[in-house]
Short mmCIF file of C-alpha atoms and ligand atoms in Angstrom, two decimals:
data_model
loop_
_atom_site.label_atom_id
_atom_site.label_comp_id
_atom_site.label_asym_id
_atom_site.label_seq_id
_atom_site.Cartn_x
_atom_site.Cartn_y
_atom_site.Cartn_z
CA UNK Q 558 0.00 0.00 0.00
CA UNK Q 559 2.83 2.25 0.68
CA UNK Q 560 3.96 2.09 -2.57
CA UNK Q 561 0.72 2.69 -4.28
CA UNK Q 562 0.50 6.34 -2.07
CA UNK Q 563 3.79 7.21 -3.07
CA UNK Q 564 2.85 6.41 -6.70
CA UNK Q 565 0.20 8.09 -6.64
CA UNK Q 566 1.49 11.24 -4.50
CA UNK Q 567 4.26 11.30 -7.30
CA UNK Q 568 1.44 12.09 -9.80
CA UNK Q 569 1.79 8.59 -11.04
CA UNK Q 570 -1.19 6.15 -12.32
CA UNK Q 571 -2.22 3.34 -10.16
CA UNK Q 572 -3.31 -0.07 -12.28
CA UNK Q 573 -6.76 -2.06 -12.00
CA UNK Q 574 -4.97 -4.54 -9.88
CA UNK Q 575 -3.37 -1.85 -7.62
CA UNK Q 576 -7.44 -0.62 -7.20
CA UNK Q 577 -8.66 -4.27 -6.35
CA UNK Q 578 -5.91 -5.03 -3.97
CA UNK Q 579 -6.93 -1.57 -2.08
CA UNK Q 580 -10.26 -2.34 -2.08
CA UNK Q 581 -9.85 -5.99 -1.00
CA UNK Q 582 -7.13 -4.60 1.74
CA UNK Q 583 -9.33 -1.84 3.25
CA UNK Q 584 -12.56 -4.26 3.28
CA UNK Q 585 -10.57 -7.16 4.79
CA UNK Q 586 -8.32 -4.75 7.70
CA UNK Q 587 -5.25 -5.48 6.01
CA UNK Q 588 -5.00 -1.59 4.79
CA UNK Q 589 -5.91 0.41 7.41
CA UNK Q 590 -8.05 4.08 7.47
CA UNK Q 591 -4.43 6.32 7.78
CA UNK Q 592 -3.17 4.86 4.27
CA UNK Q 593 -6.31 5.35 2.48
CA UNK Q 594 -6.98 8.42 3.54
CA UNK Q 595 -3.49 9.52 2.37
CA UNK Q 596 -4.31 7.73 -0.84
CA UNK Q 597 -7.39 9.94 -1.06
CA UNK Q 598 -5.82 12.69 -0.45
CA UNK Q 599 -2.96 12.12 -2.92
CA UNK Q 600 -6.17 11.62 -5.34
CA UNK Q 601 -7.64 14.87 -4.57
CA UNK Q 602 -4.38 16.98 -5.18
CA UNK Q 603 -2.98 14.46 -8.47
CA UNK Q 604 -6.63 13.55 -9.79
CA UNK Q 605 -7.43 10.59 -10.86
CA UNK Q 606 -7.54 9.09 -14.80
CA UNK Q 607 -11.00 7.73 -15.94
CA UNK Q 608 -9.10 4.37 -16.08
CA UNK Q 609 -8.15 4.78 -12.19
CA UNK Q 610 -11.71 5.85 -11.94
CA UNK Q 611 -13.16 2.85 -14.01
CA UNK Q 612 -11.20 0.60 -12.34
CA UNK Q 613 -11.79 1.58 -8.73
CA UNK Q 614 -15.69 1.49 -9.33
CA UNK Q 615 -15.02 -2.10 -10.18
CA UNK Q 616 -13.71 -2.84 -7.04
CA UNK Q 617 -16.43 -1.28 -5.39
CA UNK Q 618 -19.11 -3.04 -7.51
CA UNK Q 619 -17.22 -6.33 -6.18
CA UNK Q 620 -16.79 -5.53 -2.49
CA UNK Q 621 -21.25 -6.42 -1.95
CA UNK Q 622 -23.97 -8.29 -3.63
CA UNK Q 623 -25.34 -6.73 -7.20
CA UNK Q 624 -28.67 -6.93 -9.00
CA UNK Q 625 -29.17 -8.91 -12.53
CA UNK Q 626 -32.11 -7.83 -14.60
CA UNK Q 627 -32.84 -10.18 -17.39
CA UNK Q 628 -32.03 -8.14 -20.71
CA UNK Q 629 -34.04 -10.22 -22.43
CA UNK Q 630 -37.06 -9.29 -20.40
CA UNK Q 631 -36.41 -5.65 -21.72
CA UNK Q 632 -34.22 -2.75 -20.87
CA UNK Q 633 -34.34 -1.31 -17.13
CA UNK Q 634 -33.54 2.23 -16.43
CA UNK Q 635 -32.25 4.11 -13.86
CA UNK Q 636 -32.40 7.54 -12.51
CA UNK Q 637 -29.82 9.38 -10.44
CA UNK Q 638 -30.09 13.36 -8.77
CA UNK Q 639 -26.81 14.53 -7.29
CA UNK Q 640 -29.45 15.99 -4.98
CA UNK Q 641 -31.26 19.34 -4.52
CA UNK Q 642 -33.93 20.88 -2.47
CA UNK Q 643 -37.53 20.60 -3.37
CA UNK Q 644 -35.85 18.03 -6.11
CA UNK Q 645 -39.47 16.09 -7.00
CA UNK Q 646 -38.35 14.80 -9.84
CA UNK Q 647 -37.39 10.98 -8.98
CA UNK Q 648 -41.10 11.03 -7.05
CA UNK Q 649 -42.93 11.90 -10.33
CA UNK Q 650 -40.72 10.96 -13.47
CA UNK Q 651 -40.33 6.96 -12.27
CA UNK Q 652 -44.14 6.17 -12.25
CA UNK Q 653 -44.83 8.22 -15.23
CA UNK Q 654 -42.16 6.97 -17.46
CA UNK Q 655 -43.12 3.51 -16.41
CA UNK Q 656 -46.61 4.60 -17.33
CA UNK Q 657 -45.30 5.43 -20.80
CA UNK Q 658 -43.76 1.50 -20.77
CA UNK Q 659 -40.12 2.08 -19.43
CA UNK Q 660 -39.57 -0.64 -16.36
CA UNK Q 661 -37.52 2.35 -13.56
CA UNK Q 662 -35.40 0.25 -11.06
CA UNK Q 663 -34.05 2.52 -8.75
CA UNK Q 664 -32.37 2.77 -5.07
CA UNK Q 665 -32.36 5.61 -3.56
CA UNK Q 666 -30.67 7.42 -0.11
CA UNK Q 667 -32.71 9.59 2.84
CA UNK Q 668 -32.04 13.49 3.08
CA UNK Q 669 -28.39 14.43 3.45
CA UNK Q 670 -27.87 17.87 5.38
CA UNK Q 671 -30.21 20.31 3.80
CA UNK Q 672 -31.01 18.50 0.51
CA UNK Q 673 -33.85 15.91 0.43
CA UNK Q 674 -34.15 12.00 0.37
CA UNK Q 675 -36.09 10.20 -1.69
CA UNK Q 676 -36.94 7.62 0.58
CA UNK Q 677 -37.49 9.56 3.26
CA UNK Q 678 -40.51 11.70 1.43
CA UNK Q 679 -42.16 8.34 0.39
CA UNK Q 680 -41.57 7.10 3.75
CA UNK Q 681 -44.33 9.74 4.70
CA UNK Q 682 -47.00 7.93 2.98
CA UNK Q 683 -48.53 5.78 5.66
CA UNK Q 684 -47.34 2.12 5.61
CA UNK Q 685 -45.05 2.49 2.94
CA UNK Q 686 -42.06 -0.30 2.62
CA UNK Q 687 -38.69 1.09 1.45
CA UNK Q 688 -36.59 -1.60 2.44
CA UNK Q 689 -37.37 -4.52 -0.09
CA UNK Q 690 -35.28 -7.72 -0.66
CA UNK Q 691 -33.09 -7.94 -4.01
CA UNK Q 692 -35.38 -10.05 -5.06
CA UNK Q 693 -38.73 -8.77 -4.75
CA UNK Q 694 -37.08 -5.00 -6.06
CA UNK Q 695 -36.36 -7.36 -9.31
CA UNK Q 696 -39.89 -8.93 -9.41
CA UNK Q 697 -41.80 -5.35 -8.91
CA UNK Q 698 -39.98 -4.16 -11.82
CA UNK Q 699 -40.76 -6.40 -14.19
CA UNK Q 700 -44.10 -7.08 -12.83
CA UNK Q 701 -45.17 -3.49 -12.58
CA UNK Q 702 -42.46 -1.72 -14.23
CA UNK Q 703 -40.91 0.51 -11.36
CA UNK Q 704 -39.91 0.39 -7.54
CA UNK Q 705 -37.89 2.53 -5.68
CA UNK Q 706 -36.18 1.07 -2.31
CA UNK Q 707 -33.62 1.71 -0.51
CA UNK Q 708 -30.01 1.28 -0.68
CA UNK Q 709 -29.50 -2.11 1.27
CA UNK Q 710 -26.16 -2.79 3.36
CA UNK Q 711 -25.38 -5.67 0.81
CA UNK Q 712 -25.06 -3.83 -1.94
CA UNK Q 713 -21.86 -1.78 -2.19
CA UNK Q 714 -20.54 -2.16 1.14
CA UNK Q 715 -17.09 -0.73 0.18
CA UNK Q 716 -18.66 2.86 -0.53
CA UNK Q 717 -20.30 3.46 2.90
CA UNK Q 718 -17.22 2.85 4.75
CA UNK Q 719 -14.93 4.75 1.68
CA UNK Q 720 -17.68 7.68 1.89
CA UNK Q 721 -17.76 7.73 5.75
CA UNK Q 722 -13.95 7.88 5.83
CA UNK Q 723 -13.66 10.79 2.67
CA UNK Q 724 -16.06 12.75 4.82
CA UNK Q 725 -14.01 12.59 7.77
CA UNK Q 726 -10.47 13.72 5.83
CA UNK Q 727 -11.61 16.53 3.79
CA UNK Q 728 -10.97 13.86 0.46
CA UNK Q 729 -15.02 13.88 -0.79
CA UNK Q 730 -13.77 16.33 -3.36
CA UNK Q 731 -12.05 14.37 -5.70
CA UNK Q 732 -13.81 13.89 -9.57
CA UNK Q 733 -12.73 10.71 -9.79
CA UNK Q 734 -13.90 9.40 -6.23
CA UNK Q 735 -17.24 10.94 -6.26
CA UNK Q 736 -17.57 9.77 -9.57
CA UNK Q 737 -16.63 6.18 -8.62
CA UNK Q 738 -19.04 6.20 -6.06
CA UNK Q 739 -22.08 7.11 -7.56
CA UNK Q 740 -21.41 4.90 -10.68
CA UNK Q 741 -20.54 1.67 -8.43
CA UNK Q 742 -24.09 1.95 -6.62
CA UNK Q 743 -25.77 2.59 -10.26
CA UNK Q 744 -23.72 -0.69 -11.71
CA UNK Q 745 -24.51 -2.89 -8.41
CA UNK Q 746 -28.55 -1.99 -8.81
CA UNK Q 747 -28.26 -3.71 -12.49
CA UNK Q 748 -29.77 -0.68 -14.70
CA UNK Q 749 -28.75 -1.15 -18.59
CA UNK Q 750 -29.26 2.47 -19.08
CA UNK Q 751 -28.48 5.53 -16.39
CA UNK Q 752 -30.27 8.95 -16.77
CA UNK Q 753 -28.09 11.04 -14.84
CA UNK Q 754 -29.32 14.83 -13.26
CA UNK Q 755 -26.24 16.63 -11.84
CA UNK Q 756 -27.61 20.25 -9.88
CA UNK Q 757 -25.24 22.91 -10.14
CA UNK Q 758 -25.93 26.27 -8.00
CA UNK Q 759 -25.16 27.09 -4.55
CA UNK Q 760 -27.02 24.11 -3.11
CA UNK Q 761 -25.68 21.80 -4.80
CA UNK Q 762 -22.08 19.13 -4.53
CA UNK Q 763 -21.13 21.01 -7.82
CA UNK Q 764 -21.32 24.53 -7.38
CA UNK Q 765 -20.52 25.95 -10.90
CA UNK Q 766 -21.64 25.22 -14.19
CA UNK Q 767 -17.69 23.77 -15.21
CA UNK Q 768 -17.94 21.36 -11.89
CA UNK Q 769 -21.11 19.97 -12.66
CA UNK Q 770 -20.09 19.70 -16.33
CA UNK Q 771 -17.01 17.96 -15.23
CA UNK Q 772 -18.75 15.42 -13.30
CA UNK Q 773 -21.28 14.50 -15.56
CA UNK Q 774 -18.73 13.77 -18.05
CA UNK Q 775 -17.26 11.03 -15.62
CA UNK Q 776 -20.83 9.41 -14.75
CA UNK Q 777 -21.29 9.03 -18.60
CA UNK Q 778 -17.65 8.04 -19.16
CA UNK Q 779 -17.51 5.31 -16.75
CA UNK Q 780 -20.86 4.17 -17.03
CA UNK Q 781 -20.35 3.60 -20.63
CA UNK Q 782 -17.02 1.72 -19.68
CA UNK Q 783 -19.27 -0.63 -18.15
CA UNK Q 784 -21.14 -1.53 -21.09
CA UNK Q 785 -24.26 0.65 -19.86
CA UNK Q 786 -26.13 3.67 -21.88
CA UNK Q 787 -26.15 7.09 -20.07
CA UNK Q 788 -27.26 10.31 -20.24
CA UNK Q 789 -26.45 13.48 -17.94
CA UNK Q 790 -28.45 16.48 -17.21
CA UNK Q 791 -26.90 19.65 -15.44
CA UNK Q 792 -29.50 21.35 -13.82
CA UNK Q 793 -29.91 24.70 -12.00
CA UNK Q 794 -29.87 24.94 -8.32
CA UNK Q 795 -30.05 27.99 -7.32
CA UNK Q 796 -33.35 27.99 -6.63
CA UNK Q 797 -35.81 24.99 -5.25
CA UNK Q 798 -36.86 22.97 -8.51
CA UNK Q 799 -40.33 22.10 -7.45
CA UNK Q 800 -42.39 24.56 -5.06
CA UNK Q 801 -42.48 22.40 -1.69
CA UNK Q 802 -39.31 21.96 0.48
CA UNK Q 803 -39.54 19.39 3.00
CA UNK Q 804 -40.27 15.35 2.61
CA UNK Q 805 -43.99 14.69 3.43
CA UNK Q 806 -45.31 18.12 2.00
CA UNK Q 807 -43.08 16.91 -1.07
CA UNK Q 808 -44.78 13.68 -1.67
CA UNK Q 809 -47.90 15.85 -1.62
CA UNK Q 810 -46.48 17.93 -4.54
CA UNK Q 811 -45.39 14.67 -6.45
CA UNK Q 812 -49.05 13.60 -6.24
CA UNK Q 813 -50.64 16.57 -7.63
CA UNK Q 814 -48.44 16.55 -10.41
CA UNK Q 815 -49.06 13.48 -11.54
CA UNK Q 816 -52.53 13.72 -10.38
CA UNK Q 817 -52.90 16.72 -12.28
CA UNK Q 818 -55.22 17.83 -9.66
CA UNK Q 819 -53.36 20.93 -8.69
CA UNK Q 820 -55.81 21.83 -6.01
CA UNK Q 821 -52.70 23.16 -3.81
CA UNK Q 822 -50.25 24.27 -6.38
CA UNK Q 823 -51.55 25.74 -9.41
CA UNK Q 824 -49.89 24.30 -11.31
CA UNK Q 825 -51.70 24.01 -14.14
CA UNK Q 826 -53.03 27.38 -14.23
CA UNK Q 827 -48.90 28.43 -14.70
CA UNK Q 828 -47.71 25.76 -16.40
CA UNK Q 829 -44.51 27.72 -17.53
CA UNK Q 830 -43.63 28.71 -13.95
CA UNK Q 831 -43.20 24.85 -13.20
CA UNK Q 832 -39.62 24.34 -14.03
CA UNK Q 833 -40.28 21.11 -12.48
CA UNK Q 834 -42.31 19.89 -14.28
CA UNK Q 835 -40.53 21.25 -17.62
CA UNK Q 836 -37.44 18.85 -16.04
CA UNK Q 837 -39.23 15.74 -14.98
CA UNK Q 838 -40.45 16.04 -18.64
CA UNK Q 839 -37.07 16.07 -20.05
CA UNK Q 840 -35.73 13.76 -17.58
CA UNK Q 841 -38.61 11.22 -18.33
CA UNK Q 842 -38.22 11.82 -22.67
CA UNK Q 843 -34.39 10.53 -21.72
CA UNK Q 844 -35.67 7.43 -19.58
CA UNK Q 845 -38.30 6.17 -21.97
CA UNK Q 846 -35.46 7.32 -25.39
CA UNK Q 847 -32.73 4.91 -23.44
CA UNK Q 848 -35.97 2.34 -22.42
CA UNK Q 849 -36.18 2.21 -26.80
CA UNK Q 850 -39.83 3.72 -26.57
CA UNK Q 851 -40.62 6.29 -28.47
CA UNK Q 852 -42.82 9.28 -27.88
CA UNK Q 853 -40.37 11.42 -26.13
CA UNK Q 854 -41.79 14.64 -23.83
CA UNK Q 855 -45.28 14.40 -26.13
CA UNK Q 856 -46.04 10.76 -24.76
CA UNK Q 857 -45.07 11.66 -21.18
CA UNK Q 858 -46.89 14.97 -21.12
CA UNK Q 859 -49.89 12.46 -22.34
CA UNK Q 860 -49.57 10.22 -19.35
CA UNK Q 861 -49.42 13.31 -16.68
CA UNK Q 862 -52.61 14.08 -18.25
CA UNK Q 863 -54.96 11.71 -18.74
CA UNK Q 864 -54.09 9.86 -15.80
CA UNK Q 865 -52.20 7.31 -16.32
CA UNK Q 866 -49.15 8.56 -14.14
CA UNK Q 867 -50.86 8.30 -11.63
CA UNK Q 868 -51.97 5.47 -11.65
CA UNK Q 869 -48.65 3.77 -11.59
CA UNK Q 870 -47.34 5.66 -8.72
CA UNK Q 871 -50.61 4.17 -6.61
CA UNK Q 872 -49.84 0.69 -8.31
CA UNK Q 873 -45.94 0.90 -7.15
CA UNK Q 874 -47.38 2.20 -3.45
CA UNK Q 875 -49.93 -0.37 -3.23
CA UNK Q 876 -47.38 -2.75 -4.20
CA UNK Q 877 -44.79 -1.70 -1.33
CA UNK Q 878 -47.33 -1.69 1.58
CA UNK Q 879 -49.08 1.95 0.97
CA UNK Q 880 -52.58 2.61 -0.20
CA UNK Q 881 -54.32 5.20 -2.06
CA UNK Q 882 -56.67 6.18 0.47
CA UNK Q 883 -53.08 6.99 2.53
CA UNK Q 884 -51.57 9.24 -0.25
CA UNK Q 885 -54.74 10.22 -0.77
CA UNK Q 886 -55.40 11.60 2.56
CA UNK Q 887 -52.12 13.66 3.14
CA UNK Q 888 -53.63 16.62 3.84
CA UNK Q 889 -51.26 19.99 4.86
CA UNK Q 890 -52.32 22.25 7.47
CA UNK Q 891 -55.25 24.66 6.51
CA UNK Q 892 -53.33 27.74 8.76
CA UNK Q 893 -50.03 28.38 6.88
CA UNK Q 894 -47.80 31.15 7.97
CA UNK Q 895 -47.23 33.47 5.35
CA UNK Q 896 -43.78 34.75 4.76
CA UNK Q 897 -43.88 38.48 3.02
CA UNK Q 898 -41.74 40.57 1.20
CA UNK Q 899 -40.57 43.47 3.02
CA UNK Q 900 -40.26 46.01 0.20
CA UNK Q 901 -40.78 45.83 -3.83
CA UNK Q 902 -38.50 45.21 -6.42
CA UNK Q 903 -37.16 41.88 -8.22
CA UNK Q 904 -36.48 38.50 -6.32
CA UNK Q 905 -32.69 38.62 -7.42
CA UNK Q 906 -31.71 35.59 -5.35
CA UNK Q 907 -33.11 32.62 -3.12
CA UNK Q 908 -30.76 31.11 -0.17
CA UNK Q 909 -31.57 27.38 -0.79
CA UNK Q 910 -29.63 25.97 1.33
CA UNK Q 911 -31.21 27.97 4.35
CA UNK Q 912 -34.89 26.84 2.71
CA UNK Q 913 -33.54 23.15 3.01
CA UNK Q 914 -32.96 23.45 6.05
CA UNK Q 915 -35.74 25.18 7.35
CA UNK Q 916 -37.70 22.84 5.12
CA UNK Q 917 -36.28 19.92 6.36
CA UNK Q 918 -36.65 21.40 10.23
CA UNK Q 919 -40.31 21.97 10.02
CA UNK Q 920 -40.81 18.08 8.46
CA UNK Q 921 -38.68 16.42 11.62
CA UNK Q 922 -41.27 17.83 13.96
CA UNK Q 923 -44.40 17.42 11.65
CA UNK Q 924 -44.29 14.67 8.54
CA UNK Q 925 -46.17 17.45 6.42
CA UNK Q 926 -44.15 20.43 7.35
CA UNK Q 927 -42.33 22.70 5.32
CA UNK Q 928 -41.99 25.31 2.96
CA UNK Q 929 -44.46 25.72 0.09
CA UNK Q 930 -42.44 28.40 -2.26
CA UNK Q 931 -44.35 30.88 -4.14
CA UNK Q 932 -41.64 33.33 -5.30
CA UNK Q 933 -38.94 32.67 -7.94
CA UNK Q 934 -35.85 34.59 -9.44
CA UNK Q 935 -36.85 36.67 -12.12
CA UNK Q 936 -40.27 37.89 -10.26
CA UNK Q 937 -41.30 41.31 -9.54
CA UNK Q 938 -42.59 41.82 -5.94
CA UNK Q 939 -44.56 44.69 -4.04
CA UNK Q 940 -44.19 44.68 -0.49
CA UNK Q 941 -46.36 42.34 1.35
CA UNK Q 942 -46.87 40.15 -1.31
CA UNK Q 943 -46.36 36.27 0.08
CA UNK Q 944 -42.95 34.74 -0.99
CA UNK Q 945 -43.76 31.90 0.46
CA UNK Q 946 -46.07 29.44 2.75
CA UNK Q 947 -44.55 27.74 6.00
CA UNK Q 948 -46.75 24.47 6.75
CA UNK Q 949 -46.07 22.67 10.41
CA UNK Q 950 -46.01 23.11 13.99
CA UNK Q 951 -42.67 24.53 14.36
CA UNK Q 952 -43.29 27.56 12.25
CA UNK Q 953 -43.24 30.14 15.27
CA UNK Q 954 -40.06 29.33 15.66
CA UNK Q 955 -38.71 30.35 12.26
CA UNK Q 956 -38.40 33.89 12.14
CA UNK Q 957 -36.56 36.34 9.12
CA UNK Q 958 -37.49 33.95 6.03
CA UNK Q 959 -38.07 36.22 4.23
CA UNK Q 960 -34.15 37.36 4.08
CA UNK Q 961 -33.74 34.49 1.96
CA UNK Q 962 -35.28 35.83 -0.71
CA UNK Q 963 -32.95 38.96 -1.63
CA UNK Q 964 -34.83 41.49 -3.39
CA UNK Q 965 -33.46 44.25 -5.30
CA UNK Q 966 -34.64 47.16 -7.95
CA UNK Q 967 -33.66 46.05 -11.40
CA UNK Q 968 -35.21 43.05 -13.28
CA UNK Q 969 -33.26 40.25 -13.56
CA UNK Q 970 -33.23 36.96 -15.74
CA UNK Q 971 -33.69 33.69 -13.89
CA UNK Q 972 -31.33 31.08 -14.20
CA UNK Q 973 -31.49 28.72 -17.07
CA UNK Q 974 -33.56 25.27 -16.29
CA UNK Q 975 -30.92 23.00 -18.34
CA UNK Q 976 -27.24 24.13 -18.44
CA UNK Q 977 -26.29 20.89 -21.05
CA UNK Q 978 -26.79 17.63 -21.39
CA UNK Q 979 -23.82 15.28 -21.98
CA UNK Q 980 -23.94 12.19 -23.97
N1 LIG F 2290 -22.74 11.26 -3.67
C1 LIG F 2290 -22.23 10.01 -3.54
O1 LIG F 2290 -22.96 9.02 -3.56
N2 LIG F 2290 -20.89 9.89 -3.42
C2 LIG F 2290 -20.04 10.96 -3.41
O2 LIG F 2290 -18.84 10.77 -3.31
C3 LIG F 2290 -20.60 12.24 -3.54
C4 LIG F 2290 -21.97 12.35 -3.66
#
């Protein structure tokens, strides 16, 4: 091992075998948390090559269990979000692009710091079952065409221990480790094709434009060297993508989507305010174009409509332990505090991360708390107007929310939806 850090601290390349026998060493207690943390570290200040990167997510793979989907039973997508607040888009786009015919097999994680978890906002719906078996994830794919459960212990092992250890040592921010850690949990759940959304903005792991560029290039890189189809999205985050921050309240927002009932967010009365919904359209085109179906945004915008969406997302939580009459009855507090501008102008900024965390605050002590966010860059404001709802017990104690919304006198262009798209 000593020799591979001085390699690599030397600016050297370290081979396929070198990556397995690190792997192998650090699993087994033969390499112990001091050398691969300086090996990390050598990685963050060298970089790594998208062989080294390859390689190493091979390891990974092989260090836990991994899910086989029978190609010949069709192609099975996946979905990943470098995560984002009030990031809806895994909640709606799975069910509807399996609605459209794509089968959606995807893991997920719970809320990390202020941006949400998956899991955790399906979690709200009464008597819903995250934590499936391998096997019956594989069998409600096929049989109903999506699932989403969480990451189990057996798959992956190496990365929770590798993460837990980079997060300790100040070496998370290395392209070539992030990158091999997101791919090797993608590879392990079986997917032939990976839809990728990296969030760049203030909120996000990838600040800039050119980070979250950079890393989308090495999902797509090193998911193709593993024989898979992928697509990456870089998407704006400097500003909550859909209009609820929290996890229960979000799951309500996923529902009227695809329910298209809209009674609590209007949506379809400003359809082109919905950037969320304009990116779970795009994201869902790029599931069902790798899935071989064709029909694109058109087909998708079809199954939001009539129905059909919705459907599936009641068939996958009927078929993990939830009901309708559960989703269905997730009702949000009929006395929201309303959180005002305090003079006109333009909203020329948001502070996301402070809304995640307020958001995510005012779910811990009520399942349907949070933030239900009316204002968005670009707007003009007159003072008093509501910038946004606050849902949940808690809210008393959240005072000066509306500082997060900076407001200033000229007009100002929101951020774009879609930065690129790397293939
Ligand atoms: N997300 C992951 O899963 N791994 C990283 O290293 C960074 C973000």
């Amino acid at each position: 091992m000593r020799h591979c850090i001085e390699r690599k601290r030397d600016g050297h390349t370290l081979s396929a075998t070198d990556w397995d026998g690190i792997i192998d060493g650090f699993m087994e207690g033969r390499i112990d948390e001091a050398q691969t943390a300086a090996l990390f570290m050598a990685c963050v200040w060298r970089g790594m090559s998208f062989e080294e990167a390859h390689a190493l997510t091979d390891a990974m793979v092989r260090s836990g269990e991994t899910v086989t989907f029978d190609r010949g039973k069709g192609i099975i997508v996946d979905k990943h979000s470098s995560g984002g607040v009030a990031d809806i888009v895994s909640l709606v786009a799975v069910p509807l692009a399996a609605a459209c015919g794509a089968h959606v097999a995807k893991l997920s994680g719970r809320a990390l710091g202020h941006t949400g978890g998956t899991i955790d906002k399906l979690e709200a719906v009464p008597g819903f079952n995250a934590a499936l078996s391998l096997d019956t994830f594989v069998r409600q794919v096929e049989s109903i065409g999506c699932a989403i459960a969480a990451q189990t212990q057996a798959l992956v092992p190496a990365d929770k221990r590798i993460y837990n250890l980079r997060d300790r040592t100040g070496t998370v921010p290395a392209m070539g480790l992030i990158a091999a850690s997101i791919v090797s949990k993608k590879i392990a759940c079986g997917a032939h094709a990976i839809v990728y959304d990296v969030k760049t903005g203030p909120a996000s792991f990838t600040p800039s434009p050119e980070q979250a560029r950079e890393l989308a290039r090495w999902l797509v890189e090193i998911s193709k060297g593993f024989g898979r189809k992928a697509i990456a999205f870089v998407s704006d985050m400097h500003q909550p993508l859909g209009r609820t921050v929290g996890t229960g309240i979000e799951m309500v927002e996923a529902r009227d989507i695809l329910r298209h009932s809209d009674v609590i967010l209007s949506l379809s009365k400003d359809p082109e305010r919905s950037r969320g919904v304009k990116l779970i359209l795009k994201i869902v085109a790029a599931l069902l174009d790798a899935s071989e179906v064709t029909g694109g945004e058109e087909l998708a915008s079809k199954a939001l409509a009539d129905g059909t969406g919705y459907a599936k997302l009641v068939a996958m939580l009927e078929a993990q332990g939830a009901s309708r009459g559960a989703l269905e009855g997730m009702e949000l507090d009929g006395k929201p505090l309303i959180v005002k501008a305090s003079q006109g102008g333009y909203v020329h900024s948001i502070d996301v991360v402070h809304l995640g965390n307020v958001g995510r605050r005012l779910s811990q002590h009520d399942k349907l708390g949070g933030l239900f966010v009316i204002a968005q860059i670009g707007d003009r404001v007159e003072a008093g107007q509501p910038l946004a709802r606050m849902y949940g017990t808690d809210k008393e104690h959240i005072r000066n929310l509306e500082a997060s919304f900076k407001i200033g006198t000229g007009p100002v262009e929101p951020p774009p939806l879609i930065y690129d798209v790397v293939t």
